[in-house]
Amino acid sequence: MPPSSSSSFTRPSRQSDYARFSPTTPIVIDNGGSTFRIGWAGESDPRITFRNVVQRPRHKATGDAVTLVGDQDPALMKYFDCTRTSYRSPFDCNVVYQFEIMEYVLDYGFECLGANSEVNHPILMTECICNPLSSRSKMAELLFETYGAPSIAFGVDAIFSYKLNQQYGRCYEDGLTVCSGFSTSHVIPIVQGEPVTKACCRTNIGGFHITDYLKQLLSLKHPQHISNITWEKAEELKMEHCYVAQDFTSELQQFQKGNEDAKEKTRCWQLPWVAPTQGEVPSEEELTRRAALKEKQGQRLRDMAAARRSLRITELENELNGLENLSQQLDEVDEHDVSSILAGTKFYSRQEIESNIIRLTQSLRKAKGEPIEVEEKNDASLLEKYPLASVPDEMLTPEQLKEKKKQIFLKTTSEGRLLAKQKRLEEESIRERQNQLDEEKRLENPELYLEQMHARYRELCERVEQRKKPKTNGNHNLLGGVGRGERLTAAQKERMRLLTSAAFDRGKGEDTFGARDEDWQLYKLMSKDNDDDDNSLDEEEAELARVTCRLQDIDPNFVPRSDLVPIPGGTTEFQKFRPQTAEDFQIILDVERFKCPEVLFQPNMIGIDQAGLDEMAGISLRRLPSVDDSLKAEMSKSVLVTGGCALLPGLLPRLEAGIRQLRPYLSPLKVVRASDPVLDAWRGASRYANSPHFTLQTISIQDYYEKGESLLRQYQMKYTI
């Protein structure tokens, strides 16, 4: 056998308990898609129960892969690395197809039962209705050839549950069994104590889909707590809080209205949360000490910045003096001696030296805090660079005219860049001087300065908010809005008038706009940025951004309004967040409580185009053409619901109401739940295996070796004892 996982049982006691039973005592196995149960025939409860899954993590110390079957103790799992592995099930839609995993499960079950190498007891194993022959033959091969079982038998779990409840008097010999399990649901008609396989109905919906749907809905509803919403926790929430609504639409409308009944049905799951501890309020002396320390640190930083600025100024002056001396030396020598002098430097021409002198001059003025004046040589340099721009057209050839147009375009672009750079430098200089003045005011009286800044911020917010509102004169259109002409400023209206008049004058003939110089003057007049209102609005927004940034630096409790002006730094999120409370760690279950179990009746909610439980019952009854209506009426009076999903509250009334709609008027109907929907399948199989009739329904190992798969194809268990 392959090695199985470690367990908490004591091996000697299990082996001695195993030896107490005679070789003729059958072993009963309920091989469910969710849970594996194994025990001895004739007993009321199974000996071993565990999840029917296998995991192969690696040990953190040795790195060896270990096989773990079922759920393990969390204290044990901390020694294994489970990040790169997951649970694997031998089932696919309630049919065993991974027999390698099934072998690990059987090894663990037989080992817990006390068997060593061979299982010398008959075995009764449950399976789903109409189990494929390939799955049944491989299971028989595994039990006969690997474990050496003397004989085996296969039976349907739902039929065992029905026969047990029939003995309890909860159902009759003719009826329907509705089994909603882990991954599938079946409806099996039973006539004279035997299942009618041709009329059974199956859908691939079960408890797994309810749990998975609940996990998806809660993860979408509370994405910040997605790590806490595990599949196991969703299963627990399903069993504790989910129910089946009698009328799904009316229940949904009730929660949509939010009345008192909906609030009473809402459940809250409180996640672990610890309130943040409130620190002690510092005293006046402590605040004074902190302020003095902060001022001392600030003065130290200012002294260091001043020292670096002084050193930078000295370096720039020395470099500028060297370049000026070099330029003066070049002016005093002959032209043929210039190249020999430049050979000893890193420069190649006079123009390069002059450009470096201009650059160093600007850097020196910027370091000293003086305004940068770059207009002195711009005109001369542009005239030298673009000589044809100022030459009349009559003096130029056609090729020179083309070159002139190109130079004019490049000159205009260069002038625009220089003006934009000059404007940006001036704004930075003004902003820096304003910050220096604000800092001096703050140091003189911090409280008064903070109050003035807040008042200035409120004033600017009101202005910007007022300016952003659409300007109206009381005339509204049919939709309650305002026309574009009523929102235009005076300058914008003037531009629109010029544009309209130009279009009217030139619209009757060929479009020659732009051929004359006055056309371009008109274009400049219409497109120039001389709107005083727009400029004032931009200035107010810039001032609001400056005040906002300033308040963020000096007031830790200040939270800006991101709907009026973008916060400096490119983000519109609040810089300050409110402290988290216990409500932030709550997961609310309202419509999810009944929306998830609704997939049993409406599988299309999760994308499965199949019938629901109530419709399946009607389909199974219609598939009985040879049965008269009186027998169908008797079967309708004995509808047994079993399986794990039968534990959901409200399932029986909803199923009864759904089947009643499919039955004739005043037709008798009775739907009951099994005495124990989870364990009745194993208990019914245990009673069946303990009866003398069981030995006649088994397949011996000798018959298996003689007839092979053909024997399994013809095998059909008789449940009537």
XYZ file of C-alpha atoms in Angstrom:
721
model
C 0.000 0.000 0.000
C 1.184 3.593 -0.488
C 2.036 5.443 2.692
C -0.939 7.128 4.312
C -1.050 10.183 6.508
C -0.468 10.145 10.205
C -3.555 9.871 12.413
C -4.450 10.143 16.071
C -5.564 6.521 16.548
C -3.560 3.952 18.511
C -2.537 1.173 16.175
C -2.543 -1.803 18.657
C -6.096 -1.099 19.838
C -7.318 -0.733 16.235
C -5.673 -3.989 15.206
C -7.116 -5.846 18.174
C -10.544 -4.363 17.432
C -10.196 -5.428 13.802
C -9.315 -8.970 14.876
C -12.515 -9.260 16.950
C -14.673 -9.429 13.821
C -14.976 -12.687 11.930
C -13.918 -12.810 8.247
C -17.575 -13.017 7.234
C -18.466 -9.633 8.785
C -18.801 -7.159 5.943
C -17.149 -3.757 5.851
C -19.556 -0.964 4.863
C -18.151 2.047 2.962
C -20.206 5.128 2.110
C -18.002 6.649 -0.579
C -19.549 10.120 -0.788
C -18.320 13.032 -2.815
C -17.803 15.089 0.344
C -17.241 12.580 3.151
C -15.821 9.062 3.366
C -17.410 6.796 6.001
C -16.301 3.290 6.858
C -17.452 0.875 9.532
C -18.740 -2.599 10.295
C -22.049 -4.050 9.218
C -24.710 -4.159 11.918
C -23.432 -1.096 13.771
C -25.452 2.085 14.074
C -22.669 4.546 13.256
C -19.518 4.407 11.108
C -16.194 3.934 12.843
C -14.201 6.409 10.708
C -15.398 9.614 9.034
C -13.220 12.134 7.164
C -13.284 14.402 4.114
C -12.819 12.577 0.848
C -9.830 14.672 -0.301
C -6.061 14.207 -0.552
C -3.276 16.774 -0.275
C 0.450 16.334 -0.929
C 2.418 19.197 0.689
C 6.141 19.258 1.339
C 7.696 19.133 4.773
C 9.337 22.448 5.601
C 12.389 20.835 7.202
C 13.164 17.909 4.897
C 11.412 19.002 1.698
C 9.866 15.546 1.213
C 6.341 15.263 -0.177
C 3.858 13.812 2.325
C 0.385 12.469 1.598
C -2.341 13.838 3.859
C -5.864 12.457 3.639
C -8.866 14.381 4.928
C -8.746 17.350 7.269
C -5.737 17.559 9.524
C -5.030 19.316 12.776
C -3.865 22.935 12.179
C -1.097 22.352 14.713
C 0.221 19.607 12.419
C -0.200 21.597 9.190
C 2.190 24.323 10.352
C 5.095 21.951 9.613
C 4.141 21.651 5.934
C 4.310 24.033 2.992
C 0.785 24.048 1.519
C 1.203 27.109 -0.708
C 1.982 25.113 -3.862
C -0.569 22.332 -3.413
C -4.317 22.049 -3.030
C -6.915 19.480 -2.072
C -7.689 16.903 -4.735
C -10.828 14.808 -4.850
C -11.192 11.429 -6.584
C -14.661 12.483 -7.814
C -15.935 14.376 -10.796
C -19.675 15.053 -10.548
C -20.127 12.196 -8.042
C -18.287 9.662 -10.251
C -14.874 8.305 -9.217
C -12.317 8.894 -11.947
C -9.040 9.557 -10.053
C -8.280 6.078 -8.735
C -4.768 6.982 -7.653
C -6.297 9.412 -5.172
C -9.015 6.881 -4.344
C -6.309 4.394 -3.387
C -4.817 6.879 -0.896
C -8.273 7.372 0.618
C -8.931 3.635 0.913
C -5.465 3.055 2.407
C -6.156 5.629 5.078
C -9.658 4.263 5.782
C -8.547 0.606 6.076
C -5.541 1.604 8.172
C -7.753 3.514 10.599
C -10.098 0.528 10.728
C -7.158 -1.710 11.729
C -6.378 -3.634 8.534
C -2.716 -4.256 7.755
C -1.966 -5.404 4.211
C -5.043 -7.364 3.102
C -8.733 -6.886 3.737
C -10.195 -10.353 4.223
C -13.784 -9.127 4.690
C -16.648 -8.683 2.236
C -17.092 -5.036 1.233
C -20.302 -3.152 0.514
C -19.609 0.216 -1.158
C -22.123 2.862 -2.148
C -22.164 4.538 -5.551
C -24.374 6.939 -7.486
C -27.332 5.773 -9.538
C -26.396 4.626 -13.068
C -22.704 4.653 -12.231
C -20.621 4.202 -15.431
C -19.303 0.708 -16.058
C -15.734 1.965 -16.430
C -15.769 3.496 -12.952
C -17.360 0.402 -11.385
C -14.894 -1.990 -13.070
C -11.845 0.007 -11.964
C -13.179 0.156 -8.409
C -13.714 -3.607 -8.425
C -10.216 -4.107 -9.790
C -8.801 -1.926 -7.014
C -10.665 -3.769 -4.249
C -9.957 -7.266 -5.556
C -6.374 -7.005 -6.779
C -4.924 -4.416 -4.412
C -6.656 -5.239 -1.144
C -7.625 -8.879 -1.748
C -11.273 -8.535 -0.761
C -13.063 -11.936 -0.953
C -16.317 -10.391 -2.272
C -17.780 -6.979 -2.981
C -21.170 -5.417 -3.634
C -22.277 -2.028 -4.974
C -25.456 -0.192 -3.974
C -26.970 3.265 -4.439
C -26.695 5.475 -1.363
C -30.069 7.189 -1.889
C -31.843 3.805 -2.100
C -30.257 2.649 1.172
C -31.481 5.841 2.842
C -35.001 5.344 1.424
C -35.174 1.694 2.555
C -34.044 2.645 6.071
C -36.688 5.365 6.379
C -39.241 2.921 4.985
C -38.489 0.688 7.959
C -38.985 3.742 10.196
C -42.437 4.290 8.621
C -41.595 7.668 7.060
C -42.170 6.501 3.460
C -43.830 3.661 1.554
C -42.817 0.936 -0.850
C -43.670 3.118 -3.849
C -42.318 6.646 -3.868
C -39.658 9.137 -4.900
C -36.318 9.811 -3.287
C -34.769 13.224 -3.845
C -31.068 13.100 -2.978
C -29.233 16.438 -3.076
C -25.608 15.729 -2.277
C -22.267 17.460 -2.505
C -21.881 17.909 -6.253
C -25.001 16.370 -7.813
C -28.709 15.901 -7.134
C -30.775 12.844 -8.100
C -34.467 12.028 -8.221
C -35.076 8.267 -8.250
C -38.552 6.733 -8.563
C -39.049 3.531 -6.542
C -41.718 1.026 -7.551
C -42.334 -2.065 -5.399
C -39.176 -1.376 -3.437
C -36.834 -1.296 -6.432
C -35.436 1.769 -8.269
C -36.523 2.479 -11.825
C -33.226 3.530 -13.382
C -34.752 4.478 -16.743
C -36.904 7.133 -15.062
C -34.320 8.638 -12.712
C -33.173 12.231 -13.194
C -29.894 13.941 -12.347
C -28.513 17.488 -12.306
C -24.986 18.694 -11.532
C -25.997 20.971 -8.658
C -25.256 20.328 -4.989
C -23.937 21.721 -1.762
C -20.574 22.520 -3.312
C -22.155 24.979 -5.731
C -24.087 26.695 -2.923
C -20.918 27.149 -0.884
C -18.873 28.314 -3.847
C -21.581 30.798 -4.878
C -21.733 32.155 -1.322
C -17.956 32.569 -1.261
C -18.021 34.472 -4.570
C -20.814 36.823 -3.469
C -19.151 37.636 -0.139
C -15.780 38.168 -1.811
C -17.323 40.648 -4.259
C -19.239 42.370 -1.469
C -16.263 42.625 0.920
C -13.100 42.571 -1.224
C -11.022 43.980 1.634
C -11.656 40.785 3.649
C -11.248 38.257 0.850
C -8.495 36.433 2.754
C -10.901 35.721 5.640
C -13.630 34.326 3.367
C -12.220 30.843 2.854
C -14.139 27.917 1.408
C -14.335 26.237 4.808
C -15.707 29.412 6.413
C -18.251 29.791 3.608
C -19.368 26.196 4.260
C -19.816 27.017 7.925
C -21.816 30.160 7.139
C -24.010 28.169 4.750
C -24.891 25.580 7.358
C -25.583 28.205 10.049
C -27.385 31.001 8.194
C -28.629 29.966 4.725
C -32.246 29.022 4.100
C -34.545 28.368 1.138
C -37.063 31.130 0.424
C -40.676 30.100 -0.158
C -41.037 32.819 -2.818
C -37.688 34.015 -4.101
C -39.006 37.116 -5.899
C -41.042 38.439 -2.968
C -38.184 37.735 -0.569
C -35.816 39.681 -2.810
C -38.218 42.620 -2.987
C -38.532 42.579 0.782
C -34.795 43.039 1.191
C -34.785 45.665 -1.544
C -37.318 47.757 0.387
C -35.299 47.350 3.600
C -38.241 46.897 5.985
C -38.084 45.554 9.513
C -38.453 41.904 8.468
C -35.420 42.213 6.192
C -33.393 43.775 9.007
C -34.346 40.933 11.333
C -33.196 38.372 8.752
C -29.850 40.090 8.228
C -26.891 38.434 9.929
C -23.517 39.939 10.799
C -20.186 38.115 11.029
C -17.748 40.069 13.168
C -14.109 39.535 12.245
C -11.376 39.808 14.886
C -10.656 43.458 15.613
C -8.709 45.240 18.317
C -9.455 48.874 19.041
C -6.395 51.127 18.637
C -4.983 52.311 21.924
C -5.244 56.016 22.597
C -1.935 57.524 23.602
C -1.584 59.960 26.490
C -2.117 63.636 25.694
C 1.276 65.402 25.961
C 1.611 68.182 28.482
C 2.372 71.831 27.720
C 6.014 71.361 28.685
C 6.310 68.374 26.362
C 4.718 70.320 23.501
C 7.085 73.221 24.114
C 10.068 70.894 24.180
C 8.987 69.231 20.911
C 8.451 72.600 19.253
C 11.902 73.805 20.365
C 13.497 70.584 19.133
C 11.699 70.879 15.800
C 12.806 74.498 15.436
C 16.369 73.555 16.274
C 16.352 70.808 13.668
C 14.839 73.173 11.131
C 17.486 75.822 11.826
C 20.180 73.213 11.414
C 18.761 72.194 8.044
C 18.520 75.841 6.967
C 22.174 76.450 7.967
C 23.259 73.390 6.004
C 21.278 74.559 2.959
C 22.829 78.045 3.232
C 26.315 76.551 3.405
C 25.680 74.415 0.334
C 24.251 77.413 -1.525
C 27.319 79.541 -0.629
C 29.648 76.805 -1.839
C 27.640 76.460 -5.036
C 27.794 80.220 -5.664
C 31.578 80.221 -5.178
C 32.042 77.365 -7.622
C 29.840 79.036 -10.252
C 31.662 82.378 -9.884
C 35.063 80.761 -10.313
C 33.907 78.842 -13.403
C 32.271 81.965 -14.865
C 35.402 84.068 -14.309
C 37.500 81.424 -16.065
C 35.199 81.416 -19.098
C 35.122 85.211 -19.261
C 38.933 85.353 -19.122
C 39.103 82.743 -21.875
C 36.643 84.709 -24.027
C 38.631 87.939 -23.465
C 41.851 86.153 -24.403
C 40.277 84.929 -27.642
C 39.210 88.487 -28.495
C 42.776 89.790 -28.091
C 44.535 87.240 -30.339
C 44.458 86.783 -34.074
C 41.979 84.497 -35.749
C 44.557 81.892 -36.747
C 45.721 81.586 -33.062
C 42.189 80.792 -31.769
C 42.341 77.114 -32.688
C 45.648 76.634 -30.853
C 44.201 78.224 -27.704
C 40.988 76.149 -27.880
C 43.041 72.962 -28.299
C 44.085 73.211 -24.654
C 40.454 73.486 -23.452
C 37.326 71.350 -23.714
C 35.606 73.809 -26.073
C 35.604 73.773 -29.875
C 34.291 77.227 -30.795
C 33.514 80.720 -29.520
C 29.763 80.017 -29.703
C 30.111 77.117 -27.296
C 31.985 79.320 -24.816
C 29.355 82.052 -25.073
C 26.490 79.608 -24.537
C 28.232 78.239 -21.437
C 28.741 81.790 -20.116
C 25.009 82.455 -20.539
C 24.148 79.177 -18.817
C 26.479 79.848 -15.874
C 25.146 83.385 -15.508
C 21.595 82.103 -15.275
C 22.600 79.399 -12.779
C 24.446 81.961 -10.653
C 21.469 84.311 -10.568
C 19.174 81.448 -9.673
C 21.489 80.369 -6.828
C 21.560 83.955 -5.474
C 17.763 84.195 -5.676
C 17.829 86.910 -8.329
C 15.365 86.980 -11.252
C 16.760 85.339 -14.352
C 16.965 87.657 -17.319
C 17.402 85.805 -20.538
C 15.988 88.415 -22.886
C 19.281 90.237 -23.385
C 20.702 87.998 -26.099
C 17.616 86.116 -27.240
C 16.769 88.514 -30.068
C 20.320 88.686 -31.350
C 20.804 84.931 -31.149
C 17.495 84.291 -32.935
C 18.366 86.798 -35.672
C 21.725 85.109 -36.192
C 20.123 81.685 -36.220
C 17.259 82.623 -38.566
C 18.673 85.382 -40.857
C 15.998 85.115 -43.579
C 13.118 85.834 -41.176
C 13.628 89.635 -41.391
C 14.444 89.839 -45.119
C 11.634 91.150 -47.428
C 10.106 88.670 -49.848
C 11.044 90.769 -52.922
C 14.740 90.207 -52.257
C 14.506 86.410 -52.035
C 14.410 83.644 -54.605
C 11.666 80.965 -54.545
C 13.970 78.521 -52.749
C 14.841 81.195 -50.186
C 11.125 81.941 -49.703
C 10.520 78.305 -48.759
C 13.465 78.436 -46.386
C 12.120 81.705 -44.936
C 8.757 80.141 -44.125
C 10.548 77.290 -42.398
C 12.755 79.697 -40.410
C 9.743 81.802 -39.396
C 7.998 78.705 -38.056
C 11.098 77.590 -36.128
C 11.676 81.107 -34.804
C 8.088 81.374 -33.559
C 8.393 78.017 -31.833
C 11.670 78.994 -30.174
C 10.218 82.300 -28.996
C 7.229 80.487 -27.511
C 9.474 78.072 -25.648
C 11.616 80.902 -24.309
C 8.573 82.857 -23.174
C 7.098 79.806 -21.486
C 10.384 79.122 -19.750
C 10.658 82.731 -18.637
C 7.095 82.674 -17.320
C 7.722 79.424 -15.447
C 10.889 80.795 -13.838
C 9.114 83.951 -12.816
C 6.288 81.946 -11.259
C 8.761 79.808 -9.336
C 10.557 82.903 -8.089
C 7.285 84.527 -7.029
C 6.164 81.330 -5.319
C 9.467 81.039 -3.475
C 9.318 84.651 -2.263
C 5.704 84.114 -1.190
C 6.672 81.014 0.784
C 9.477 82.943 2.474
C 7.065 85.692 3.483
C 4.558 83.120 4.739
C 7.226 81.411 6.798
C 8.218 84.714 8.391
C 4.570 85.421 9.264
C 4.148 81.944 10.700
C 7.174 82.283 12.946
C 5.913 85.616 14.268
C 2.455 84.305 15.312
C 1.723 80.625 14.435
C -1.899 80.633 15.716
C -2.889 83.790 13.873
C -1.135 82.614 10.704
C -2.941 79.248 10.781
C -6.294 80.967 11.265
C -5.611 83.332 8.368
C -4.608 80.453 6.096
C -7.809 78.560 6.885
C -9.860 81.690 6.205
C -8.012 82.192 2.923
C -8.638 78.548 1.981
C -12.379 78.842 2.669
C -12.571 82.051 0.648
C -10.793 80.513 -2.329
C -12.944 77.372 -2.136
C -16.105 79.468 -2.271
C -14.804 81.446 -5.242
C -13.740 78.409 -7.233
C -16.955 76.567 -6.434
C -19.032 79.570 -7.445
C -17.110 80.034 -10.694
C -17.524 76.387 -11.621
C -21.299 76.628 -11.439
C -22.931 77.268 -14.862
C -23.893 80.885 -15.393
C -27.612 81.229 -16.123
C -29.967 84.082 -16.790
C -33.129 82.225 -15.907
C -33.843 80.757 -19.378
C -33.807 76.982 -19.459
C -34.393 74.572 -22.260
C -36.973 71.828 -22.349
C -34.742 69.335 -20.555
C -34.096 71.680 -17.667
C -30.553 72.530 -18.839
C -28.910 75.743 -19.957
C -27.853 76.648 -23.492
C -24.188 76.998 -24.340
C -24.644 80.709 -25.208
C -25.884 81.384 -21.674
C -22.708 79.910 -20.156
C -20.172 81.859 -22.267
C -18.156 84.711 -20.830
C -17.890 88.128 -22.490
C -14.550 87.342 -24.141
C -15.819 83.997 -25.384
C -18.908 85.645 -26.872
C -16.681 88.194 -28.678
C -14.611 85.385 -30.196
C -17.767 83.610 -31.321
C -18.997 86.857 -32.931
C -15.740 87.280 -34.861
C -15.810 83.689 -36.008
C -19.441 83.956 -37.140
C -18.855 87.173 -39.045
C -15.792 85.708 -40.778
C -17.773 82.638 -41.821
C -20.641 84.803 -43.111
C -18.325 87.049 -45.151
C -16.423 84.141 -46.713
C -19.212 81.609 -47.045
C -20.576 82.699 -50.436
C -17.584 81.874 -52.563
C -14.339 79.975 -52.481
C -12.822 79.498 -49.036
C -9.782 81.828 -49.144
C -9.496 82.466 -45.441
C -5.808 82.728 -44.484
C -4.584 84.083 -47.805
C -4.280 87.637 -46.478
C -2.373 88.974 -43.476
C -5.499 90.487 -41.875
C -6.996 86.979 -41.770
C -4.191 85.830 -39.532
C -4.642 88.916 -37.366
C -8.269 87.930 -36.945
C -7.226 84.352 -36.099
C -4.821 85.631 -33.455
C -7.523 87.875 -32.037
C -9.912 84.944 -31.742
C -7.447 82.411 -30.344
C -5.260 84.479 -28.037
C -5.504 83.787 -24.385
C -6.727 87.180 -23.161
C -9.820 86.122 -21.283
C -9.618 87.930 -17.982
C -12.169 85.606 -16.387
C -10.224 82.494 -17.408
C -6.959 84.024 -16.226
C -8.467 84.996 -12.914
C -9.913 81.493 -12.567
C -6.528 79.912 -13.281
C -4.858 82.229 -10.798
C -7.433 81.401 -8.130
C -6.968 77.662 -8.688
C -3.186 78.044 -8.532
C -3.484 80.054 -5.320
C -5.878 77.454 -3.900
C -3.387 74.701 -4.721
C -0.602 76.668 -3.010
C -2.682 77.324 0.102
C -3.749 73.659 0.175
C -0.157 72.481 0.021
C 0.832 74.982 2.697
C -1.939 73.864 5.059
C -0.958 70.242 4.587
C 2.557 71.111 5.745
C 1.628 73.089 8.869
C -1.697 71.513 9.959
C -1.690 67.722 10.429
C -5.501 67.659 10.857
C -6.218 69.411 7.568
C -8.077 67.414 4.887
C -8.377 69.164 1.484
C -11.416 69.153 -0.760
C -10.367 67.126 -3.786
C -13.529 68.043 -5.732
C -12.388 71.664 -6.243
C -8.701 71.505 -7.070
C -6.346 68.552 -7.601
C -4.070 67.900 -4.671
C -0.395 68.502 -5.537
C 1.258 65.209 -6.368
C -1.222 63.971 -8.946
C -3.696 62.256 -6.625
C -7.245 63.188 -5.787
C -7.503 60.863 -2.796
C -7.696 62.202 0.712
C -4.365 62.341 2.435
C -5.943 61.594 5.815
C -8.129 58.584 6.554
C -10.546 58.074 9.384
C -9.551 55.448 11.971
C -10.978 51.984 11.411
C -13.781 50.789 13.661
C -15.421 47.461 14.431
C -17.977 48.064 11.659
C -15.174 47.982 9.085
C -14.484 44.366 10.135
C -18.038 43.103 9.732
C -19.322 40.867 6.943
C -23.047 41.289 6.358
C -25.230 38.442 5.092
C -28.622 39.574 3.829
C -29.792 38.425 0.383
C -26.955 35.893 0.234
C -28.753 33.796 2.861
C -31.494 32.700 0.446
C -29.933 33.628 -2.904
C -27.264 30.908 -2.741
C -29.599 27.938 -1.946
C -31.863 29.148 -4.756
C -29.465 27.525 -7.241
C -31.025 24.165 -6.288
C -34.219 25.338 -7.992
C -32.714 27.763 -10.549
C -29.319 26.406 -11.672
C -29.153 29.022 -14.439
C -28.241 31.588 -11.753
C -24.694 30.197 -11.836
C -24.629 29.398 -15.543
C -25.819 25.765 -15.459
C -28.656 25.171 -17.901
C -30.315 22.251 -16.133
C -33.536 21.527 -14.248
C -34.168 22.295 -10.589
C -35.220 19.839 -7.890
C -38.970 20.391 -8.298
C -38.794 20.118 -12.080
C -36.690 16.948 -11.800
C -39.428 15.272 -9.755
C -41.987 16.046 -12.458
C -39.637 14.755 -15.165
C -39.098 11.462 -13.309
C -42.834 10.884 -12.959
C -43.382 11.626 -16.657
C -40.719 9.061 -17.558
C -42.941 6.278 -16.158
C -45.275 5.598 -19.112
C -46.136 2.112 -17.972
C -47.269 3.299 -14.547
C -50.901 4.390 -14.200
C -52.008 7.640 -12.589
C -53.148 5.973 -9.387
C -49.658 4.585 -8.744
C -48.116 7.991 -9.508
C -50.473 9.500 -6.956
C -49.313 6.924 -4.404
C -45.688 7.730 -5.228
C -46.392 11.448 -4.760
C -47.494 10.724 -1.196
C -44.042 9.272 -0.412
C -41.376 11.783 -1.467
C -38.269 11.419 0.704
C -35.593 14.133 0.699
C -32.108 13.032 1.717
C -28.534 14.237 1.311
C -26.644 17.086 2.956
C -28.712 19.840 1.295
C -31.859 18.444 2.928
C -30.704 20.138 6.153
C -31.348 23.612 4.684
C -34.345 25.256 6.404
C -37.318 25.819 4.143
C -36.300 23.233 1.542
C -39.247 20.878 2.127
C -42.076 23.481 1.820
C -40.455 25.002 -1.258
C -40.010 21.578 -2.897
C -43.578 20.587 -2.044
C -44.930 23.834 -3.526
C -42.876 23.339 -6.692
C -43.987 19.710 -7.198
C -47.626 20.636 -6.494
C -47.592 23.022 -9.444
C -46.584 20.128 -11.716
C -49.156 17.640 -10.388
C -52.870 17.523 -11.295
C -55.347 19.563 -9.311
C -56.059 18.148 -5.794
C -53.472 15.420 -6.322
C -52.126 14.051 -3.001
C -48.579 15.069 -2.134
C -46.365 14.529 0.884
C -42.704 15.491 1.162
C -40.706 14.352 4.199
C -37.100 14.643 5.262
C -35.018 11.594 6.126
C -34.458 10.922 9.800
C -30.759 11.742 9.330
C -30.074 12.943 5.768
C -26.304 12.624 6.240
C -25.908 9.207 7.918
C -28.995 7.333 6.736
C -27.196 6.086 3.614
C -24.468 4.391 5.666
C -26.921 3.105 8.261
C -29.188 1.654 5.595
C -26.194 -0.029 3.939
C -25.090 -1.363 7.332
C -28.481 -2.990 7.930
C -28.540 -4.394 4.433
C -25.018 -5.869 4.772
C -25.990 -7.462 8.110
C -28.938 -9.327 6.567
C -28.674 -12.882 5.185
C -29.842 -11.572 1.822
C -26.561 -9.687 1.387
C -24.431 -12.740 0.534
C -26.621 -13.415 -2.513
C -25.877 -9.948 -3.929
C -22.081 -10.028 -3.731
C -19.519 -10.668 -6.452
C -16.841 -13.120 -5.366
C -13.230 -12.834 -6.414
C -13.437 -16.187 -8.218
C -16.375 -15.024 -10.353
C -14.556 -11.780 -11.070
C -11.470 -13.602 -12.376
C -13.633 -15.970 -14.430
C -16.103 -13.536 -16.021
C -14.374 -10.189 -15.684
C -16.088 -7.005 -16.763
C -19.105 -8.725 -18.247
C -20.178 -9.740 -14.732
C -20.113 -6.098 -13.608
C -22.121 -5.025 -16.647
C -24.931 -7.408 -15.707
C -24.736 -6.700 -11.980
C -27.833 -5.095 -10.439
C -28.421 -5.190 -6.677
C -31.825 -6.255 -5.370
C -32.817 -4.085 -2.400
C -35.977 -5.905 -1.362
C -35.189 -8.243 1.515
